[in-house]
CSV table of C-alpha atoms in Angstrom, one decimal:
chain,number,residue,atom,x,y,z
A,1,MET,CA,-10.5,-1.8,-20.7
A,2,ASN,CA,-11.0,1.9,-19.9
A,3,ASN,CA,-8.3,4.4,-20.6
A,4,PHE,CA,-5.7,4.9,-17.9
A,5,ILE,CA,-2.3,6.5,-16.9
A,6,PHE,CA,-0.1,4.4,-14.7
A,7,GLU,CA,2.6,5.5,-12.3
A,8,ASN,CA,4.2,4.1,-9.2
A,9,ALA,CA,7.2,5.7,-7.7
A,10,THR,CA,7.8,3.4,-4.7
A,11,LYS,CA,10.9,1.1,-4.9
A,12,VAL,CA,10.2,-2.2,-3.1
A,13,TYR,CA,12.8,-4.3,-1.4
A,14,PHE,CA,11.1,-7.7,-0.6
A,15,GLY,CA,12.2,-10.8,1.3
A,16,LYS,CA,13.7,-12.2,4.4
A,17,GLY,CA,16.5,-10.0,5.8
A,18,CYS,CA,15.8,-7.0,3.5
A,19,VAL,CA,15.8,-4.5,6.4
A,20,LYS,CA,19.3,-5.5,7.6
A,21,GLU,CA,20.6,-5.5,4.0
A,22,TYR,CA,19.2,-2.2,2.7
A,23,LEU,CA,17.9,0.2,5.4
A,24,ALA,CA,21.2,1.8,6.4
A,25,CYS,CA,22.3,2.8,2.9
A,26,LEU,CA,18.7,3.9,2.0
A,27,CYS,CA,18.3,6.3,4.9
A,28,GLY,CA,21.7,7.8,4.3
A,29,GLN,CA,20.5,9.2,1.0
A,30,TYR,CA,18.1,11.7,2.7
A,31,GLY,CA,20.0,13.4,5.4
A,32,GLN,CA,21.0,13.2,9.1
A,33,THR,CA,17.7,13.1,11.0
A,34,VAL,CA,15.2,10.2,10.8
A,35,MET,CA,11.8,10.5,12.5
A,36,LEU,CA,11.1,6.9,13.4
A,37,CYS,CA,7.3,6.3,13.6
A,38,PHE,CA,5.4,3.3,15.1
A,39,GLY,CA,2.2,2.3,16.9
A,40,GLY,CA,1.6,1.0,20.4
A,41,GLY,CA,5.0,-0.5,21.1
A,42,SER,CA,4.6,-4.1,19.7
A,43,VAL,CA,7.7,-3.4,17.6
A,44,LYS,CA,9.7,-3.1,20.8
A,45,LYS,CA,8.4,-6.4,22.1
A,46,ASN,CA,9.1,-8.5,18.9
A,47,GLY,CA,12.6,-7.2,18.2
A,48,ILE,CA,11.8,-5.2,15.1
A,49,TYR,CA,12.5,-1.9,16.9
A,50,ASP,CA,16.0,-3.1,18.0
A,51,GLU,CA,16.8,-4.3,14.5
A,52,VAL,CA,15.7,-1.0,12.8
A,53,THR,CA,17.4,1.3,15.3
A,54,ALA,CA,20.6,-0.8,15.0
A,55,CYS,CA,20.6,-0.2,11.2
A,56,LEU,CA,20.0,3.5,11.7
A,57,GLN,CA,22.7,3.9,14.3
A,58,LYS,CA,25.1,2.0,12.0
A,59,ALA,CA,24.4,4.6,9.4
A,60,GLY,CA,25.1,7.4,11.9
A,61,GLN,CA,21.5,8.7,11.8
A,62,THR,CA,20.0,10.9,14.5
A,63,ILE,CA,16.7,9.2,15.6
A,64,VAL,CA,13.6,11.2,16.6
A,65,GLU,CA,10.8,8.9,17.8
A,66,PHE,CA,7.1,9.4,17.1
A,67,SER,CA,5.0,6.6,18.7
A,68,GLY,CA,1.4,5.9,19.8
A,69,ILE,CA,-0.2,5.9,16.3
A,70,GLY,CA,-3.5,4.2,16.8
A,71,ALA,CA,-5.5,1.8,14.7
A,72,ASN,CA,-7.6,4.5,13.2
A,73,PRO,CA,-5.2,7.4,12.8
A,74,THR,CA,-6.6,10.8,13.7
A,75,TYR,CA,-6.0,14.2,12.3
A,76,ALA,CA,-4.9,15.3,15.8
A,77,LYS,CA,-2.2,12.7,15.7
A,78,VAL,CA,-1.1,13.9,12.2
A,79,LEU,CA,-0.7,17.4,13.5
A,80,GLU,CA,1.3,16.1,16.5
A,81,GLY,CA,3.6,14.3,14.2
A,82,ALA,CA,4.0,17.3,11.9
A,83,LYS,CA,4.9,19.5,14.8
A,84,LEU,CA,7.6,17.0,15.9
A,85,ALA,CA,9.0,16.7,12.4
A,86,ARG,CA,9.3,20.5,12.1
A,87,GLU,CA,10.8,21.1,15.5
A,88,ASN,CA,13.5,18.4,14.9
A,89,HIS,CA,14.1,19.3,11.2
A,90,ALA,CA,13.5,15.7,10.1
A,91,ASP,CA,15.0,14.8,6.8
A,92,LEU,CA,13.1,11.4,6.4
A,93,ILE,CA,10.0,10.0,8.0
A,94,LEU,CA,10.3,6.2,8.5
A,95,ALA,CA,7.0,4.4,9.2
A,96,VAL,CA,7.4,1.0,10.9
A,97,GLY,CA,4.1,-0.8,11.2
A,98,GLY,CA,0.9,-1.6,9.4
A,99,GLY,CA,-1.6,0.6,7.4
A,100,SER,CA,-2.5,2.9,10.2
A,101,VAL,CA,1.2,3.9,10.8
A,102,MET,CA,1.8,4.3,7.1
A,103,ASP,CA,-1.3,6.3,6.5
A,104,CYS,CA,-0.6,8.7,9.4
A,105,CYS,CA,2.9,9.2,8.2
A,106,LYS,CA,1.8,10.1,4.7
A,107,ALA,CA,-0.4,12.8,6.1
A,108,VAL,CA,2.4,13.9,8.4
A,109,SER,CA,4.8,14.2,5.5
A,110,MET,CA,2.4,16.8,4.0
A,111,ALA,CA,1.5,18.6,7.1
A,112,ALA,CA,5.1,19.1,8.2
A,113,VAL,CA,5.8,21.3,5.2
A,114,TYR,CA,2.4,22.8,4.4
A,115,ASP,CA,1.3,26.2,5.8
A,116,GLY,CA,-2.4,25.6,5.5
A,117,ASP,CA,-4.9,23.1,7.0
A,118,ILE,CA,-4.3,19.7,5.2
A,119,TRP,CA,-7.7,18.4,6.3
A,120,THR,CA,-9.6,21.2,4.7
A,121,ASP,CA,-7.4,21.4,1.6
A,122,PHE,CA,-6.7,17.7,0.9
A,123,TRP,CA,-9.0,15.4,2.9
A,124,ALA,CA,-12.3,17.2,3.1
A,125,ARG,CA,-12.1,17.6,-0.6
A,126,PRO,CA,-9.5,16.4,-3.2
A,127,GLY,CA,-6.6,18.9,-3.6
A,128,VAL,CA,-3.6,19.4,-5.8
A,129,ILE,CA,-0.2,19.0,-4.1
A,130,ASP,CA,2.1,21.6,-5.6
A,131,PHE,CA,4.8,21.1,-3.0
A,132,GLU,CA,7.2,18.3,-2.0
A,133,PRO,CA,6.1,16.4,1.1
A,134,LEU,CA,8.9,15.2,3.4
A,135,PRO,CA,10.5,12.0,2.1
A,136,LEU,CA,8.9,8.9,3.4
A,137,GLY,CA,10.1,5.3,3.8
A,138,VAL,CA,8.1,2.4,5.2
A,139,ILE,CA,8.9,-0.9,6.8
A,140,VAL,CA,5.8,-3.1,6.8
A,141,THR,CA,4.9,-5.3,9.8
A,142,VAL,CA,1.3,-6.2,9.0
A,143,ALA,CA,-0.1,-7.3,5.7
A,144,GLY,CA,-3.5,-5.8,4.9
A,145,THR,CA,-3.9,-2.3,3.7
A,146,GLY,CA,-1.4,-2.3,0.9
A,147,SER,CA,-0.5,1.3,1.9
A,148,GLU,CA,3.2,0.6,1.3
A,149,MET,CA,3.0,1.2,-2.5
A,150,ASN,CA,0.5,3.9,-3.0
A,151,GLY,CA,-0.2,7.5,-1.9
A,152,GLY,CA,-3.4,6.6,-0.1
A,153,ALA,CA,-4.1,7.6,3.5
A,154,VAL,CA,-7.3,7.1,5.5
A,155,ILE,CA,-7.5,9.7,8.3
A,156,THR,CA,-10.3,10.2,10.9
A,157,ASN,CA,-11.3,13.7,12.0
A,158,GLU,CA,-12.7,12.9,15.4
A,159,LYS,CA,-14.4,16.3,15.9
A,160,LEU,CA,-16.3,16.0,12.6
A,161,LYS,CA,-16.8,12.2,12.9
A,162,ILE,CA,-15.6,11.8,9.4
A,163,LYS,CA,-13.1,9.1,8.2
A,164,THR,CA,-11.8,9.8,4.7
A,165,GLY,CA,-9.2,8.3,2.4
A,166,ARG,CA,-7.3,10.1,-0.4
A,167,ASP,CA,-4.6,8.8,-2.7
A,168,TYR,CA,-2.0,11.3,-3.8
A,169,PRO,CA,0.9,10.0,-5.9
A,170,LYS,CA,3.2,12.6,-4.3
A,171,CYS,CA,2.6,10.8,-0.9
A,172,ASN,CA,4.0,7.5,-2.2
A,173,ALA,CA,6.8,6.2,0.0
A,174,ARG,CA,10.2,6.6,-1.7
A,175,PHE,CA,11.0,3.0,-0.6
A,176,ALA,CA,9.2,0.1,1.1
A,177,LEU,CA,10.9,-2.8,2.9
A,178,LEU,CA,8.8,-5.9,3.1
A,179,ASP,CA,10.2,-8.8,5.2
A,180,PRO,CA,7.5,-11.4,5.6
A,181,THR,CA,9.1,-12.6,8.9
A,182,TYR,CA,8.2,-9.3,10.4
A,183,THR,CA,4.5,-10.3,10.2
A,184,TYR,CA,5.0,-13.5,12.2
A,185,SER,CA,4.3,-11.9,15.6
A,186,VAL,CA,1.1,-10.3,14.6
A,187,PRO,CA,-1.8,-11.7,16.7
A,188,LYS,CA,-4.0,-14.2,14.9
A,189,LYS,CA,-7.1,-11.9,15.1
A,190,GLN,CA,-5.2,-9.0,13.6
A,191,MET,CA,-3.6,-11.2,10.9
A,192,VAL,CA,-7.1,-12.5,9.9
A,193,SER,CA,-8.5,-9.0,9.9
A,194,GLY,CA,-5.7,-7.8,7.7
A,195,GLY,CA,-6.1,-10.8,5.4
A,196,PHE,CA,-9.8,-10.0,4.9
A,197,ASP,CA,-9.0,-6.4,4.2
A,198,ILE,CA,-6.8,-7.6,1.3
A,199,LEU,CA,-9.7,-9.6,-0.1
A,200,SER,CA,-12.0,-6.7,0.4
A,201,HIS,CA,-9.7,-4.3,-1.6
A,202,ILE,CA,-9.7,-6.8,-4.5
A,203,MET,CA,-13.4,-7.3,-4.4
A,204,GLU,CA,-14.1,-3.6,-4.3
A,205,THR,CA,-12.2,-3.3,-7.6
A,206,TYR,CA,-13.4,-6.5,-9.2
A,207,PHE,CA,-17.1,-5.8,-8.7
A,208,SER,CA,-17.3,-2.9,-11.0
A,209,GLU,CA,-17.3,-2.0,-14.7
A,210,PRO,CA,-16.1,-3.0,-17.3
A,211,ASP,CA,-17.6,-6.5,-17.2
A,212,GLY,CA,-16.2,-7.8,-20.4
A,213,ASP,CA,-13.0,-9.8,-20.3
A,214,ASN,CA,-10.1,-7.7,-19.1
A,215,VAL,CA,-6.6,-8.1,-17.6
A,216,SER,CA,-7.4,-6.4,-14.3
A,217,ASP,CA,-10.2,-8.8,-13.5
A,218,ASP,CA,-8.1,-11.8,-14.5
A,219,ILE,CA,-5.4,-10.7,-12.1
A,220,SER,CA,-8.0,-10.0,-9.4
A,221,GLU,CA,-9.4,-13.5,-9.6
A,222,ALA,CA,-6.0,-15.1,-9.2
A,223,LEU,CA,-5.2,-12.8,-6.3
A,224,MET,CA,-8.5,-13.6,-4.6
A,225,ARG,CA,-7.9,-17.3,-4.9
A,226,GLY,CA,-4.4,-16.8,-3.5
A,227,VAL,CA,-5.6,-14.8,-0.5
A,228,ILE,CA,-8.2,-17.5,0.4
A,229,ARG,CA,-5.5,-20.2,0.1
A,230,ASP,CA,-2.8,-18.3,2.0
A,231,LEU,CA,-5.0,-17.1,4.8
A,232,ARG,CA,-6.1,-20.6,5.5
A,233,ALA,CA,-2.5,-21.8,5.5
A,234,ALA,CA,-1.3,-18.9,7.8
A,235,ILE,CA,-4.1,-19.7,10.3
A,236,GLN,CA,-2.9,-23.3,10.4
A,237,ASN,CA,0.8,-22.2,10.8
A,238,PRO,CA,1.5,-18.5,11.5
A,239,GLU,CA,5.2,-19.1,10.5
A,240,ASP,CA,4.4,-20.6,7.1
A,241,TYR,CA,6.8,-18.4,5.1
A,242,THR,CA,5.2,-19.3,1.8
A,243,ALA,CA,1.8,-18.2,3.0
A,244,ARG,CA,3.0,-15.1,4.9
A,245,SER,CA,5.2,-13.9,2.0
A,246,ASN,CA,2.3,-14.5,-0.5
A,247,LEU,CA,-0.1,-12.6,1.7
A,248,MET,CA,2.3,-9.7,2.0
A,249,TRP,CA,2.7,-9.4,-1.7
A,250,GLU,CA,-1.0,-10.0,-2.3
A,251,SER,CA,-1.7,-7.1,0.0
A,252,THR,CA,0.7,-4.9,-2.0
A,253,MET,CA,-0.8,-6.0,-5.4
A,254,ALA,CA,-4.3,-5.2,-4.2
A,255,GLU,CA,-3.5,-1.6,-3.7
A,256,ASN,CA,-0.5,-0.6,-5.9
A,257,ARG,CA,-2.9,0.5,-8.5
A,258,ILE,CA,-2.2,-2.3,-11.0
A,259,ILE,CA,-5.6,-4.1,-10.7
A,260,LYS,CA,-7.4,-0.8,-10.7
A,261,LEU,CA,-6.2,0.0,-14.2
A,262,GLY,CA,-9.1,0.4,-16.6
A,263,LYS,CA,-11.6,-0.2,-13.8
A,264,ARG,CA,-14.4,2.0,-12.5
A,265,MET,CA,-14.2,0.5,-8.9
A,266,ASP,CA,-16.8,0.4,-6.2
A,267,PHE,CA,-15.5,0.9,-2.6
A,268,GLU,CA,-19.0,1.5,-1.2
A,269,CYS,CA,-18.3,-1.1,1.5
A,270,HIS,CA,-15.3,0.9,2.5
A,271,GLN,CA,-17.3,4.1,2.6
A,272,MET,CA,-19.8,2.4,4.9
A,273,GLU,CA,-17.1,0.9,7.1
A,274,HIS,CA,-15.2,4.1,7.3
A,275,GLN,CA,-18.1,5.9,8.8
A,276,LEU,CA,-18.8,3.0,11.2
A,277,GLY,CA,-15.2,3.3,12.3
A,278,ALA,CA,-15.5,7.1,12.7
A,279,TYR,CA,-18.5,6.6,15.0
A,280,THR,CA,-17.5,3.4,16.8
A,281,ASN,CA,-13.7,3.0,16.3
A,282,CYS,CA,-14.3,-0.6,15.3
A,283,ASN,CA,-11.7,-2.8,13.6
A,284,HIS,CA,-11.5,-2.1,9.9
A,285,GLY,CA,-11.2,-5.6,8.6
A,286,ALA,CA,-13.8,-7.0,11.0
A,287,GLY,CA,-16.2,-4.2,9.9
A,288,LEU,CA,-15.7,-5.1,6.3
A,289,ALA,CA,-16.4,-8.8,7.0
A,290,VAL,CA,-19.7,-7.9,8.5
A,291,LEU,CA,-20.8,-5.6,5.7
A,292,HIS,CA,-19.6,-7.4,2.5
A,293,PRO,CA,-22.0,-10.3,2.3
A,294,VAL,CA,-25.1,-8.2,3.2
A,295,TYR,CA,-24.1,-5.5,0.7
A,296,TYR,CA,-23.5,-8.1,-2.0
A,297,ARG,CA,-27.0,-9.6,-1.4
A,298,HIS,CA,-28.4,-6.2,-2.2
A,299,ILE,CA,-26.4,-5.7,-5.4
A,300,TYR,CA,-25.6,-9.0,-7.0
A,301,ARG,CA,-28.6,-9.0,-9.3
A,302,ASP,CA,-27.4,-5.7,-10.8
A,303,GLY,CA,-24.0,-7.2,-11.6
A,304,LEU,CA,-25.1,-10.8,-12.3
A,305,ALA,CA,-22.5,-11.7,-14.8
A,306,LYS,CA,-19.6,-10.7,-12.6
A,307,PHE,CA,-21.0,-12.4,-9.5
A,308,GLN,CA,-21.4,-15.6,-11.6
A,309,LYS,CA,-17.7,-15.4,-12.6
A,310,PHE,CA,-16.8,-14.8,-8.9
A,311,ALA,CA,-18.7,-18.0,-7.9
A,312,VAL,CA,-17.0,-20.2,-10.6
A,313,ASN,CA,-13.5,-18.7,-11.0
A,314,VAL,CA,-12.8,-17.8,-7.3
A,315,TRP,CA,-14.8,-20.3,-5.3
A,316,GLY,CA,-14.9,-23.2,-7.8
A,317,ILE,CA,-18.7,-23.6,-7.7
A,318,SER,CA,-20.1,-25.6,-10.5
A,319,PRO,CA,-22.8,-23.9,-12.6
A,320,GLU,CA,-24.6,-27.1,-13.4
A,321,GLY,CA,-28.2,-27.2,-12.3
A,322,LYS,CA,-28.2,-23.6,-11.3
A,323,THR,CA,-29.9,-20.6,-12.8
A,324,GLY,CA,-27.7,-17.5,-13.3
A,325,GLU,CA,-29.1,-15.9,-10.2
A,326,GLU,CA,-28.6,-19.0,-8.1
A,327,LEU,CA,-25.0,-19.3,-9.2
A,328,ALA,CA,-24.3,-15.6,-8.4
A,329,ARG,CA,-25.9,-16.0,-5.0
A,330,ALA,CA,-23.9,-19.1,-4.3
A,331,GLY,CA,-20.7,-17.1,-4.7
A,332,VAL,CA,-21.9,-14.5,-2.1
A,333,GLU,CA,-22.8,-17.3,0.3
A,334,ALA,CA,-19.4,-18.9,-0.2
A,335,LEU,CA,-17.9,-15.6,0.9
A,336,ALA,CA,-20.1,-15.5,4.0
A,337,ASP,CA,-19.1,-19.1,4.8
A,338,PHE,CA,-15.4,-18.2,4.5
A,339,ILE,CA,-15.8,-15.3,6.9
A,340,ARG,CA,-17.3,-17.6,9.5
A,341,GLU,CA,-14.6,-20.2,8.8
A,342,ILE,CA,-11.8,-17.8,9.6
A,343,GLY,CA,-13.5,-16.5,12.7
A,344,LEU,CA,-14.4,-13.0,11.8
A,345,PRO,CA,-17.6,-11.4,13.2
A,346,THR,CA,-20.8,-11.5,11.2
A,347,THR,CA,-22.9,-8.9,13.0
A,348,LEU,CA,-22.5,-5.3,14.1
A,349,ARG,CA,-23.3,-6.3,17.7
A,350,GLU,CA,-20.0,-8.3,17.7
A,351,LEU,CA,-18.2,-5.0,16.8
A,352,GLY,CA,-19.7,-3.3,19.9
A,353,VAL,CA,-22.6,-1.6,18.1
A,354,ASN,CA,-25.6,-1.5,20.4
A,355,GLU,CA,-29.1,0.0,20.6
A,356,SER,CA,-27.8,3.4,21.5
A,357,THR,CA,-25.7,3.6,18.3
A,358,ASP,CA,-27.4,5.9,15.8
A,359,LEU,CA,-27.3,3.8,12.7
A,360,LYS,CA,-29.3,6.4,10.7
A,361,ALA,CA,-26.8,9.1,11.4
A,362,ILE,CA,-23.9,6.8,10.3
A,363,ALA,CA,-25.8,5.8,7.2
A,364,ASP,CA,-26.6,9.4,6.3
A,365,SER,CA,-22.9,10.4,6.7
A,366,CYS,CA,-21.7,7.7,4.2
A,367,ASN,CA,-20.5,8.8,0.8
A,368,LEU,CA,-22.3,7.2,-2.1
A,369,ALA,CA,-19.8,5.6,-4.4
A,370,PRO,CA,-20.5,6.1,-8.1
A,371,GLY,CA,-18.9,2.8,-9.2
A,372,SER,CA,-21.5,0.5,-7.5
A,373,TYR,CA,-23.5,-1.9,-9.7
A,374,LYS,CA,-26.6,-0.5,-8.0
A,375,LYS,CA,-27.1,3.2,-7.3
A,376,MET,CA,-27.2,3.3,-3.5
A,377,THR,CA,-29.2,5.6,-1.3
A,378,HIS,CA,-28.7,6.5,2.3
A,379,GLU,CA,-32.0,4.7,3.0
A,380,GLU,CA,-30.7,1.4,1.5
A,381,ILE,CA,-27.4,1.8,3.4
A,382,LEU,CA,-29.4,2.1,6.6
A,383,LYS,CA,-31.3,-1.2,5.7
A,384,ILE,CA,-27.9,-2.9,5.2
A,385,PHE,CA,-26.7,-1.7,8.6
A,386,GLN,CA,-30.0,-2.9,10.2
A,387,GLU,CA,-29.6,-6.3,8.5
A,388,CYS,CA,-26.0,-6.5,9.8
A,389,TYR,CA,-27.1,-5.7,13.3
């Protein structure tokens, strides 16, 4: 394994009823005013909003609401939240939702106390946070991004048509409350999309050096098998607590930095999907589902040994009677079959991309990830987009 330093500052409270049990006492540690942040209002329909506000009122907190955080959080929305936090002297930001809400709130926690332009200084390029962001707590309602236990935030600058993610340990939430029953009301399409995002995060880490036996890859293989099993079970029964609780923790494990230890990592698929999202606002998990098999057909020969392990150890494919290349390709095709099985799109057309979409401009705007098994070019990314179309 490569050298690493590991730190994770987020304290997790996991399980049925954890919000009722812990939220009131947790919020009281930070001050009087809580900025309660959420998305389009589904938390008000499914009862989560009422439960959370009841806990805050019990603790005597002043609640300031910040709602309407969209699926691909924008820099304009970050600035709106930062202004609200400053004007109301918020002591704690409480993000209730999925990855988009959590990501937006991490950026808000910085922008609320920073005098400069956080896009220019921290997202356009990596920066050094030499100040304390506003304290952040999260309540997860969708399993997928794993944003609850890292400092990562993906933000879209609509004016520049750039979607960029950064991970700053100082943006880690102070606490994360994970009640799997909060994910029951998530629509099937969104649940499946989030589930594939979990699988994508693990694959992006797994398909990279080192390729010798290592603990991170061992954990990743177990997590991938679990996501496949649990997503199938959750599709059959959305209130299967075993499946939903497993998916929730698999999501966290995929992005709490543990499986990334000692790994180079790839994330080229995420770079491509981010720019597709910046231009088309397509669903993140669905975009990844379209891209992954085609991307892997382009690179599997350059990471043959790992793709063979993927076929055998994740999909249970027998190596008998197959060449190494045939075995590796069988694993990629098993992934493609699974995407069809769970009902995710397989073409860019299904995501709303049409003939007027400038695929070359999108390809040219993609970052080239140094961890890929194959050194990518913008020309090859364009070919991948065209094959996905």
